[in-house]
Amino acid sequence: MFSTSLEGTTHRFPDLRSLLARATPYRSGDALAGLAAESAEQRVAAQLALADLPLRRLLDDPVVPYETDEVTRLICDTHDAAAFAPVSHLTVGGFRDWLLSDAADTGTLTALAPGLTPEMVAAVSKLCRLQDLMVVAARCNVTTRFRNTIGLPGHLSVRLQPNHPIDDPAGIAASILDGLLLGAGDAVIGINPATDSPERTHALLCLLEDARTRLAIPTQSCVLAHVTTTLELIRRGSPVDLVFQSVGGTEGTNRSFGIDLALLREGQEAGLSLGRGTVGDNVMYFETGQGSALSARAHLGVDQQTIEARAYAVARAFRPLLVNTVVGFIGPEYLADGKQIIRAGLEDHFCGKLLGVPMGCDVCYTNHAEADADDMDALLTMLVTAGVNFVMGVPGADDIMLGYQSTSFHDALAMRELLGRRPAPEFEAWLGRQGLMDGAGRVRPQGLPAPMQVLLP
């Protein structure tokens, strides 16, 4: 039992799950689950009680039982006590103060990451303003490598997302060409297939491999099929760079995706066995999103933001190249409007980076949410300021296959110019060799380079 008094009223919270949920800034998903604070006063009372909670309590009292959940077992069994020691004496509120102090520099936060659990970072995020989330995340640096180097300070990478409603090769090639001309694709050229059949996935992988090798692009490709499909194609000899999978923060959520930790390990080992990376061996790509556990009825009474942070512990265990929260994709039942989406995106980035995860974000919304492009411009700018590793590049910001609004190639160019961010260094050098950059290092295509004509239908 946790309790605190506020203006003469005593507020009681029966357990840690209840305390974390009531302390969470309001979002529609927690209200749908019956977990949200009943009033702003109750939320403040919960935040006060949470601020006084010893940080160690979040390690000793998991929100999902150890005995019944393999994600909890992963979190507890891999916890680095020595890394945790420098902050183990702090309360959650004291941890927030420490994170905002000069002592929490990049090297210190990097060393601390293995000692933090998802519940710790989720708890402290609930006490943070948006600027706090940005300041702390900007100090974290998580760098990964496959055919290029992603996440270096001062850089912003872009996933080139050339989806097509019927996986038409000509349509996909046109979108790839559009993105390359505008400096996108250094994070990955990644297709969400319209169907998950092995035959279709193989055909798309071959299309990407042909484009990448013809143009000698220092990047990686991925068709975002289920991990079992990718494993089958690896056995067949398909040209797989990255092994993709959506993941969640409870065993039940992952079961709803048709996976468990052993299957993810099999996928990682299969990807590593191919040896296709040239500058590194981070072979996994994970996507997450607040609300997935509730959607799967596998949230177990835990608020959606804490469950989301637990998904990053799953990702961390497999040394991924890329992880991104698809922050507004699941719909307004979970994040109702622009204000909630902005908060969630900054929380997710903050929590992932503190845990040592190479976080990107699909800055997005569905058309039935109370959000618009202005909200996405605000979130995109804040995330890039906070050091996000990568964002999406979608033709016209409108994904015509998945039917949602994301960020465009031009949006990424605007962020690179406005905030002085550069592509991955290997990819930037390739852009220069293609004649796509001007003397100031800006992407300014003056025409179609002759080598790229091979992508024309």
PDB file of N, CA and C in Angstrom, residues 249-334:
ATOM      1  N   GLY A 249       5.986  -5.898 -24.348  1.00  0.00           N
ATOM      2  CA  GLY A 249       6.584  -5.897 -23.030  1.00  0.00           C
ATOM      3  C   GLY A 249       6.118  -6.963 -22.073  1.00  0.00           C
ATOM      4  N   THR A 250       5.280  -7.893 -22.539  1.00  0.00           N
ATOM      5  CA  THR A 250       4.908  -9.045 -21.722  1.00  0.00           C
ATOM      6  C   THR A 250       4.971 -10.300 -22.573  1.00  0.00           C
ATOM      7  N   GLU A 251       5.102 -11.432 -21.906  1.00  0.00           N
ATOM      8  CA  GLU A 251       5.119 -12.703 -22.621  1.00  0.00           C
ATOM      9  C   GLU A 251       3.844 -12.884 -23.433  1.00  0.00           C
ATOM     10  N   GLY A 252       2.702 -12.492 -22.852  1.00  0.00           N
ATOM     11  CA  GLY A 252       1.439 -12.629 -23.555  1.00  0.00           C
ATOM     12  C   GLY A 252       1.345 -11.770 -24.794  1.00  0.00           C
ATOM     13  N   THR A 253       1.872 -10.559 -24.723  1.00  0.00           N
ATOM     14  CA  THR A 253       1.876  -9.695 -25.903  1.00  0.00           C
ATOM     15  C   THR A 253       2.703 -10.322 -27.016  1.00  0.00           C
ATOM     16  N   ASN A 254       3.868 -10.823 -26.674  1.00  0.00           N
ATOM     17  CA  ASN A 254       4.715 -11.460 -27.679  1.00  0.00           C
ATOM     18  C   ASN A 254       4.067 -12.728 -28.229  1.00  0.00           C
ATOM     19  N   ARG A 255       3.361 -13.439 -27.379  1.00  0.00           N
ATOM     20  CA  ARG A 255       2.643 -14.623 -27.865  1.00  0.00           C
ATOM     21  C   ARG A 255       1.588 -14.218 -28.887  1.00  0.00           C
ATOM     22  N   SER A 256       0.965 -13.058 -28.679  1.00  0.00           N
ATOM     23  CA  SER A 256      -0.035 -12.587 -29.650  1.00  0.00           C
ATOM     24  C   SER A 256       0.601 -12.256 -30.987  1.00  0.00           C
ATOM     25  N   PHE A 257       1.895 -11.921 -30.984  1.00  0.00           N
ATOM     26  CA  PHE A 257       2.647 -11.696 -32.217  1.00  0.00           C
ATOM     27  C   PHE A 257       3.182 -12.996 -32.813  1.00  0.00           C
ATOM     28  N   GLY A 258       2.970 -14.101 -32.123  1.00  0.00           N
ATOM     29  CA  GLY A 258       3.466 -15.379 -32.610  1.00  0.00           C
ATOM     30  C   GLY A 258       4.938 -15.609 -32.342  1.00  0.00           C
ATOM     31  N   ILE A 259       5.449 -15.023 -31.255  1.00  0.00           N
ATOM     32  CA  ILE A 259       6.882 -15.144 -30.972  1.00  0.00           C
ATOM     33  C   ILE A 259       7.115 -15.415 -29.492  1.00  0.00           C
ATOM     34  N   ASP A 260       8.331 -15.812 -29.171  1.00  0.00           N
ATOM     35  CA  ASP A 260       8.846 -15.813 -27.812  1.00  0.00           C
ATOM     36  C   ASP A 260      10.330 -15.473 -27.889  1.00  0.00           C
ATOM     37  N   LEU A 261      10.985 -15.398 -26.743  1.00  0.00           N
ATOM     38  CA  LEU A 261      12.386 -14.978 -26.735  1.00  0.00           C
ATOM     39  C   LEU A 261      13.278 -15.983 -27.450  1.00  0.00           C
ATOM     40  N   ALA A 262      12.948 -17.254 -27.337  1.00  0.00           N
ATOM     41  CA  ALA A 262      13.760 -18.268 -28.019  1.00  0.00           C
ATOM     42  C   ALA A 262      13.699 -18.099 -29.530  1.00  0.00           C
ATOM     43  N   LEU A 263      12.545 -17.750 -30.065  1.00  0.00           N
ATOM     44  CA  LEU A 263      12.421 -17.543 -31.507  1.00  0.00           C
ATOM     45  C   LEU A 263      13.213 -16.319 -31.944  1.00  0.00           C
ATOM     46  N   LEU A 264      13.197 -15.261 -31.135  1.00  0.00           N
ATOM     47  CA  LEU A 264      13.998 -14.082 -31.465  1.00  0.00           C
ATOM     48  C   LEU A 264      15.490 -14.418 -31.456  1.00  0.00           C
ATOM     49  N   ARG A 265      15.895 -15.248 -30.499  1.00  0.00           N
ATOM     50  CA  ARG A 265      17.299 -15.653 -30.462  1.00  0.00           C
ATOM     51  C   ARG A 265      17.660 -16.459 -31.707  1.00  0.00           C
ATOM     52  N   GLU A 266      16.754 -17.319 -32.135  1.00  0.00           N
ATOM     53  CA  GLU A 266      16.992 -18.082 -33.361  1.00  0.00           C
ATOM     54  C   GLU A 266      17.124 -17.148 -34.557  1.00  0.00           C
ATOM     55  N   GLY A 267      16.272 -16.126 -34.610  1.00  0.00           N
ATOM     56  CA  GLY A 267      16.358 -15.160 -35.696  1.00  0.00           C
ATOM     57  C   GLY A 267      17.671 -14.407 -35.687  1.00  0.00           C
ATOM     58  N   GLN A 268      18.121 -13.991 -34.511  1.00  0.00           N
ATOM     59  CA  GLN A 268      19.392 -13.279 -34.412  1.00  0.00           C
ATOM     60  C   GLN A 268      20.553 -14.167 -34.858  1.00  0.00           C
ATOM     61  N   GLU A 269      20.559 -15.396 -34.389  1.00  0.00           N
ATOM     62  CA  GLU A 269      21.652 -16.297 -34.757  1.00  0.00           C
ATOM     63  C   GLU A 269      21.672 -16.570 -36.252  1.00  0.00           C
ATOM     64  N   ALA A 270      20.483 -16.696 -36.852  1.00  0.00           N
ATOM     65  CA  ALA A 270      20.422 -16.920 -38.299  1.00  0.00           C
ATOM     66  C   ALA A 270      20.938 -15.703 -39.052  1.00  0.00           C
ATOM     67  N   GLY A 271      20.544 -14.507 -38.614  1.00  0.00           N
ATOM     68  CA  GLY A 271      21.038 -13.297 -39.262  1.00  0.00           C
ATOM     69  C   GLY A 271      22.545 -13.155 -39.153  1.00  0.00           C
ATOM     70  N   LEU A 272      23.079 -13.444 -37.969  1.00  0.00           N
ATOM     71  CA  LEU A 272      24.523 -13.356 -37.774  1.00  0.00           C
ATOM     72  C   LEU A 272      25.272 -14.368 -38.636  1.00  0.00           C
ATOM     73  N   SER A 273      24.663 -15.524 -38.838  1.00  0.00           N
ATOM     74  CA  SER A 273      25.352 -16.578 -39.593  1.00  0.00           C
ATOM     75  C   SER A 273      25.622 -16.179 -41.036  1.00  0.00           C
ATOM     76  N   LEU A 274      24.873 -15.206 -41.549  1.00  0.00           N
ATOM     77  CA  LEU A 274      25.037 -14.789 -42.945  1.00  0.00           C
ATOM     78  C   LEU A 274      26.267 -13.906 -43.146  1.00  0.00           C
ATOM     79  N   GLY A 275      26.678 -13.203 -42.107  1.00  0.00           N
ATOM     80  CA  GLY A 275      27.876 -12.370 -42.196  1.00  0.00           C
ATOM     81  C   GLY A 275      27.801 -11.286 -43.258  1.00  0.00           C
ATOM     82  N   ARG A 276      26.629 -10.678 -43.439  1.00  0.00           N
ATOM     83  CA  ARG A 276      26.462  -9.699 -44.523  1.00  0.00           C
ATOM     84  C   ARG A 276      26.847  -8.277 -44.130  1.00  0.00           C
ATOM     85  N   GLY A 277      27.025  -8.020 -42.843  1.00  0.00           N
ATOM     86  CA  GLY A 277      27.445  -6.682 -42.435  1.00  0.00           C
ATOM     87  C   GLY A 277      28.895  -6.433 -42.805  1.00  0.00           C
ATOM     88  N   THR A 278      29.211  -5.185 -43.110  1.00  0.00           N
ATOM     89  CA  THR A 278      30.583  -4.838 -43.494  1.00  0.00           C
ATOM     90  C   THR A 278      31.309  -4.028 -42.429  1.00  0.00           C
ATOM     91  N   VAL A 279      30.561  -3.267 -41.621  1.00  0.00           N
ATOM     92  CA  VAL A 279      31.208  -2.473 -40.571  1.00  0.00           C
ATOM     93  C   VAL A 279      30.705  -2.859 -39.187  1.00  0.00           C
ATOM     94  N   GLY A 280      29.756  -3.793 -39.087  1.00  0.00           N
ATOM     95  CA  GLY A 280      29.234  -4.221 -37.804  1.00  0.00           C
ATOM     96  C   GLY A 280      28.294  -5.396 -37.958  1.00  0.00           C
ATOM     97  N   ASP A 281      27.806  -5.912 -36.815  1.00  0.00           N
ATOM     98  CA  ASP A 281      26.976  -7.110 -36.848  1.00  0.00           C
ATOM     99  C   ASP A 281      25.682  -6.957 -36.052  1.00  0.00           C
ATOM    100  N   ASN A 282      25.137  -5.745 -36.015  1.00  0.00           N
ATOM    101  CA  ASN A 282      23.812  -5.544 -35.424  1.00  0.00           C
ATOM    102  C   ASN A 282      22.771  -5.911 -36.479  1.00  0.00           C
ATOM    103  N   VAL A 283      22.128  -7.073 -36.333  1.00  0.00           N
ATOM    104  CA  VAL A 283      21.315  -7.625 -37.419  1.00  0.00           C
ATOM    105  C   VAL A 283      19.810  -7.569 -37.170  1.00  0.00           C
ATOM    106  N   MET A 284      19.387  -7.074 -36.004  1.00  0.00           N
ATOM    107  CA  MET A 284      17.955  -7.104 -35.687  1.00  0.00           C
ATOM    108  C   MET A 284      17.306  -5.726 -35.848  1.00  0.00           C
ATOM    109  N   TYR A 285      16.020  -5.750 -36.216  1.00  0.00           N
ATOM    110  CA  TYR A 285      15.212  -4.538 -36.328  1.00  0.00           C
ATOM    111  C   TYR A 285      13.890  -4.810 -35.628  1.00  0.00           C
ATOM    112  N   PHE A 286      13.581  -4.003 -34.597  1.00  0.00           N
ATOM    113  CA  PHE A 286      12.360  -4.184 -33.826  1.00  0.00           C
ATOM    114  C   PHE A 286      11.477  -2.945 -33.909  1.00  0.00           C
ATOM    115  N   GLU A 287      10.162  -3.171 -33.930  1.00  0.00           N
ATOM    116  CA  GLU A 287       9.194  -2.085 -33.798  1.00  0.00           C
ATOM    117  C   GLU A 287       8.291  -2.363 -32.603  1.00  0.00           C
ATOM    118  N   THR A 288       7.881  -1.266 -31.956  1.00  0.00           N
ATOM    119  CA  THR A 288       7.046  -1.331 -30.758  1.00  0.00           C
ATOM    120  C   THR A 288       5.977  -0.260 -30.849  1.00  0.00           C
ATOM    121  N   GLY A 289       5.162  -0.147 -29.813  1.00  0.00           N
ATOM    122  CA  GLY A 289       4.163   0.917 -29.792  1.00  0.00           C
ATOM    123  C   GLY A 289       3.278   0.832 -28.565  1.00  0.00           C
ATOM    124  N   GLN A 290       3.090   1.967 -27.899  1.00  0.00           N
ATOM    125  CA  GLN A 290       2.212   1.993 -26.732  1.00  0.00           C
ATOM    126  C   GLN A 290       0.803   1.537 -27.124  1.00  0.00           C
ATOM    127  N   GLY A 291       0.261   0.634 -26.336  1.00  0.00           N
ATOM    128  CA  GLY A 291      -1.090   0.142 -26.569  1.00  0.00           C
ATOM    129  C   GLY A 291      -1.150  -1.269 -27.104  1.00  0.00           C
ATOM    130  N   SER A 292      -0.019  -1.814 -27.566  1.00  0.00           N
ATOM    131  CA  SER A 292      -0.062  -3.147 -28.166  1.00  0.00           C
ATOM    132  C   SER A 292      -0.441  -4.210 -27.143  1.00  0.00           C
ATOM    133  N   ALA A 293       0.025  -4.074 -25.895  1.00  0.00           N
ATOM    134  CA  ALA A 293      -0.305  -5.063 -24.874  1.00  0.00           C
ATOM    135  C   ALA A 293      -1.789  -5.016 -24.521  1.00  0.00           C
ATOM    136  N   LEU A 294      -2.332  -3.818 -24.411  1.00  0.00           N
ATOM    137  CA  LEU A 294      -3.767  -3.690 -24.129  1.00  0.00           C
ATOM    138  C   LEU A 294      -4.584  -4.232 -25.285  1.00  0.00           C
ATOM    139  N   SER A 295      -4.159  -3.952 -26.498  1.00  0.00           N
ATOM    140  CA  SER A 295      -4.848  -4.467 -27.672  1.00  0.00           C
ATOM    141  C   SER A 295      -4.872  -5.988 -27.675  1.00  0.00           C
ATOM    142  N   ALA A 296      -3.794  -6.602 -27.181  1.00  0.00           N
ATOM    143  CA  ALA A 296      -3.699  -8.059 -27.114  1.00  0.00           C
ATOM    144  C   ALA A 296      -4.308  -8.629 -25.833  1.00  0.00           C
ATOM    145  N   ARG A 297      -4.860  -7.769 -24.981  1.00  0.00           N
ATOM    146  CA  ARG A 297      -5.398  -8.171 -23.681  1.00  0.00           C
ATOM    147  C   ARG A 297      -4.325  -8.884 -22.857  1.00  0.00           C
ATOM    148  N   ALA A 298      -3.134  -8.329 -22.916  1.00  0.00           N
ATOM    149  CA  ALA A 298      -1.994  -8.934 -22.228  1.00  0.00           C
ATOM    150  C   ALA A 298      -1.230  -7.898 -21.407  1.00  0.00           C
ATOM    151  N   HIS A 299      -1.921  -6.836 -20.979  1.00  0.00           N
ATOM    152  CA  HIS A 299      -1.252  -5.767 -20.233  1.00  0.00           C
ATOM    153  C   HIS A 299      -1.165  -6.060 -18.739  1.00  0.00           C
ATOM    154  N   LEU A 300      -1.990  -6.980 -18.246  1.00  0.00           N
ATOM    155  CA  LEU A 300      -1.902  -7.476 -16.869  1.00  0.00           C
ATOM    156  C   LEU A 300      -2.037  -6.367 -15.833  1.00  0.00           C
ATOM    157  N   GLY A 301      -2.846  -5.364 -16.146  1.00  0.00           N
ATOM    158  CA  GLY A 301      -3.101  -4.293 -15.199  1.00  0.00           C
ATOM    159  C   GLY A 301      -1.999  -3.263 -15.078  1.00  0.00           C
ATOM    160  N   VAL A 302      -1.071  -3.267 -16.022  1.00  0.00           N
ATOM    161  CA  VAL A 302       0.047  -2.317 -16.016  1.00  0.00           C
ATOM    162  C   VAL A 302      -0.221  -1.244 -17.056  1.00  0.00           C
ATOM    163  N   ASP A 303       0.087   0.004 -16.749  1.00  0.00           N
ATOM    164  CA  ASP A 303      -0.152   1.096 -17.690  1.00  0.00           C
ATOM    165  C   ASP A 303       0.654   0.900 -18.963  1.00  0.00           C
ATOM    166  N   GLN A 304       0.149   1.481 -20.064  1.00  0.00           N
ATOM    167  CA  GLN A 304       0.720   1.164 -21.373  1.00  0.00           C
ATOM    168  C   GLN A 304       2.127   1.705 -21.553  1.00  0.00           C
ATOM    169  N   GLN A 305       2.471   2.783 -20.880  1.00  0.00           N
ATOM    170  CA  GLN A 305       3.818   3.328 -21.054  1.00  0.00           C
ATOM    171  C   GLN A 305       4.864   2.472 -20.343  1.00  0.00           C
ATOM    172  N   THR A 306       4.540   1.936 -19.183  1.00  0.00           N
ATOM    173  CA  THR A 306       5.463   1.046 -18.485  1.00  0.00           C
ATOM    174  C   THR A 306       5.650  -0.248 -19.266  1.00  0.00           C
ATOM    175  N   ILE A 307       4.555  -0.791 -19.802  1.00  0.00           N
ATOM    176  CA  ILE A 307       4.654  -1.996 -20.630  1.00  0.00           C
ATOM    177  C   ILE A 307       5.506  -1.729 -21.871  1.00  0.00           C
ATOM    178  N   GLU A 308       5.348  -0.554 -22.466  1.00  0.00           N
ATOM    179  CA  GLU A 308       6.156  -0.197 -23.635  1.00  0.00           C
ATOM    180  C   GLU A 308       7.638  -0.184 -23.287  1.00  0.00           C
ATOM    181  N   ALA A 309       7.989   0.379 -22.125  1.00  0.00           N
ATOM    182  CA  ALA A 309       9.397   0.402 -21.724  1.00  0.00           C
ATOM    183  C   ALA A 309       9.940  -1.015 -21.560  1.00  0.00           C
ATOM    184  N   ARG A 310       9.100  -1.941 -21.112  1.00  0.00           N
ATOM    185  CA  ARG A 310       9.544  -3.334 -20.980  1.00  0.00           C
ATOM    186  C   ARG A 310       9.861  -3.947 -22.347  1.00  0.00           C
ATOM    187  N   ALA A 311       9.186  -3.487 -23.397  1.00  0.00           N
ATOM    188  CA  ALA A 311       9.517  -3.976 -24.744  1.00  0.00           C
ATOM    189  C   ALA A 311      10.949  -3.614 -25.123  1.00  0.00           C
ATOM    190  N   TYR A 312      11.456  -2.499 -24.595  1.00  0.00           N
ATOM    191  CA  TYR A 312      12.823  -2.096 -24.923  1.00  0.00           C
ATOM    192  C   TYR A 312      13.842  -3.020 -24.249  1.00  0.00           C
ATOM    193  N   ALA A 313      13.467  -3.626 -23.116  1.00  0.00           N
ATOM    194  CA  ALA A 313      14.355  -4.618 -22.507  1.00  0.00           C
ATOM    195  C   ALA A 313      14.447  -5.863 -23.383  1.00  0.00           C
ATOM    196  N   VAL A 314      13.334  -6.235 -24.019  1.00  0.00           N
ATOM    197  CA  VAL A 314      13.372  -7.339 -24.978  1.00  0.00           C
ATOM    198  C   VAL A 314      14.312  -6.985 -26.122  1.00  0.00           C
ATOM    199  N   ALA A 315      14.138  -5.794 -26.684  1.00  0.00           N
ATOM    200  CA  ALA A 315      14.980  -5.371 -27.802  1.00  0.00           C
ATOM    201  C   ALA A 315      16.451  -5.331 -27.403  1.00  0.00           C
ATOM    202  N   ARG A 316      16.734  -4.782 -26.234  1.00  0.00           N
ATOM    203  CA  ARG A 316      18.127  -4.609 -25.786  1.00  0.00           C
ATOM    204  C   ARG A 316      18.884  -5.928 -25.742  1.00  0.00           C
ATOM    205  N   ALA A 317      18.185  -6.992 -25.422  1.00  0.00           N
ATOM    206  CA  ALA A 317      18.833  -8.298 -25.262  1.00  0.00           C
ATOM    207  C   ALA A 317      19.392  -8.847 -26.563  1.00  0.00           C
ATOM    208  N   PHE A 318      18.954  -8.276 -27.714  1.00  0.00           N
ATOM    209  CA  PHE A 318      19.350  -8.836 -29.004  1.00  0.00           C
ATOM    210  C   PHE A 318      20.202  -7.885 -29.835  1.00  0.00           C
ATOM    211  N   ARG A 319      20.770  -6.881 -29.207  1.00  0.00           N
ATOM    212  CA  ARG A 319      21.722  -5.966 -29.849  1.00  0.00           C
ATOM    213  C   ARG A 319      21.227  -5.502 -31.223  1.00  0.00           C
ATOM    214  N   PRO A 320      20.077  -4.843 -31.278  1.00  0.00           N
ATOM    215  CA  PRO A 320      19.508  -4.478 -32.581  1.00  0.00           C
ATOM    216  C   PRO A 320      20.250  -3.324 -33.239  1.00  0.00           C
ATOM    217  N   LEU A 321      20.147  -3.282 -34.565  1.00  0.00           N
ATOM    218  CA  LEU A 321      20.613  -2.115 -35.310  1.00  0.00           C
ATOM    219  C   LEU A 321      19.644  -0.961 -35.141  1.00  0.00           C
ATOM    220  N   LEU A 322      18.352  -1.279 -35.168  1.00  0.00           N
ATOM    221  CA  LEU A 322      17.293  -0.279 -35.169  1.00  0.00           C
ATOM    222  C   LEU A 322      16.156  -0.715 -34.257  1.00  0.00           C
ATOM    223  N   VAL A 323      15.602   0.237 -33.515  1.00  0.00           N
ATOM    224  CA  VAL A 323      14.349   0.033 -32.776  1.00  0.00           C
ATOM    225  C   VAL A 323      13.539   1.296 -32.960  1.00  0.00           C
ATOM    226  N   ASN A 324      12.278   1.156 -33.333  1.00  0.00           N
ATOM    227  CA  ASN A 324      11.464   2.365 -33.359  1.00  0.00           C
ATOM    228  C   ASN A 324      10.074   2.130 -32.804  1.00  0.00           C
ATOM    229  N   THR A 325       9.608   3.134 -32.087  1.00  0.00           N
ATOM    230  CA  THR A 325       8.239   3.174 -31.618  1.00  0.00           C
ATOM    231  C   THR A 325       7.377   3.778 -32.718  1.00  0.00           C
ATOM    232  N   VAL A 326       6.346   3.041 -33.114  1.00  0.00           N
ATOM    233  CA  VAL A 326       5.400   3.545 -34.121  1.00  0.00           C
ATOM    234  C   VAL A 326       4.308   4.263 -33.338  1.00  0.00           C
ATOM    235  N   VAL A 327       4.598   5.509 -32.961  1.00  0.00           N
ATOM    236  CA  VAL A 327       3.968   6.089 -31.776  1.00  0.00           C
ATOM    237  C   VAL A 327       2.471   6.345 -31.916  1.00  0.00           C
ATOM    238  N   GLY A 328       1.983   6.741 -33.067  1.00  0.00           N
ATOM    239  CA  GLY A 328       0.565   7.045 -33.199  1.00  0.00           C
ATOM    240  C   GLY A 328      -0.205   6.072 -34.060  1.00  0.00           C
ATOM    241  N   PHE A 329       0.419   4.938 -34.395  1.00  0.00           N
ATOM    242  CA  PHE A 329      -0.151   4.047 -35.404  1.00  0.00           C
ATOM    243  C   PHE A 329      -1.318   3.209 -34.891  1.00  0.00           C
ATOM    244  N   ILE A 330      -1.309   2.847 -33.614  1.00  0.00           N
ATOM    245  CA  ILE A 330      -2.312   1.904 -33.125  1.00  0.00           C
ATOM    246  C   ILE A 330      -3.688   2.553 -33.051  1.00  0.00           C
ATOM    247  N   GLY A 331      -3.753   3.884 -32.889  1.00  0.00           N
ATOM    248  CA  GLY A 331      -5.031   4.558 -32.997  1.00  0.00           C
ATOM    249  C   GLY A 331      -5.423   5.347 -31.762  1.00  0.00           C
ATOM    250  N   PRO A 332      -6.493   6.142 -31.879  1.00  0.00           N
ATOM    251  CA  PRO A 332      -6.897   7.045 -30.799  1.00  0.00           C
ATOM    252  C   PRO A 332      -7.441   6.342 -29.567  1.00  0.00           C
ATOM    253  N   GLU A 333      -7.752   5.052 -29.663  1.00  0.00           N
ATOM    254  CA  GLU A 333      -8.151   4.325 -28.462  1.00  0.00           C
ATOM    255  C   GLU A 333      -7.024   4.306 -27.435  1.00  0.00           C
ATOM    256  N   TYR A 334      -5.789   4.458 -27.893  1.00  0.00           N
ATOM    257  CA  TYR A 334      -4.621   4.364 -27.025  1.00  0.00           C
ATOM    258  C   TYR A 334      -3.918   5.705 -26.856  1.00  0.00           C
TER     259      TYR A 334
END
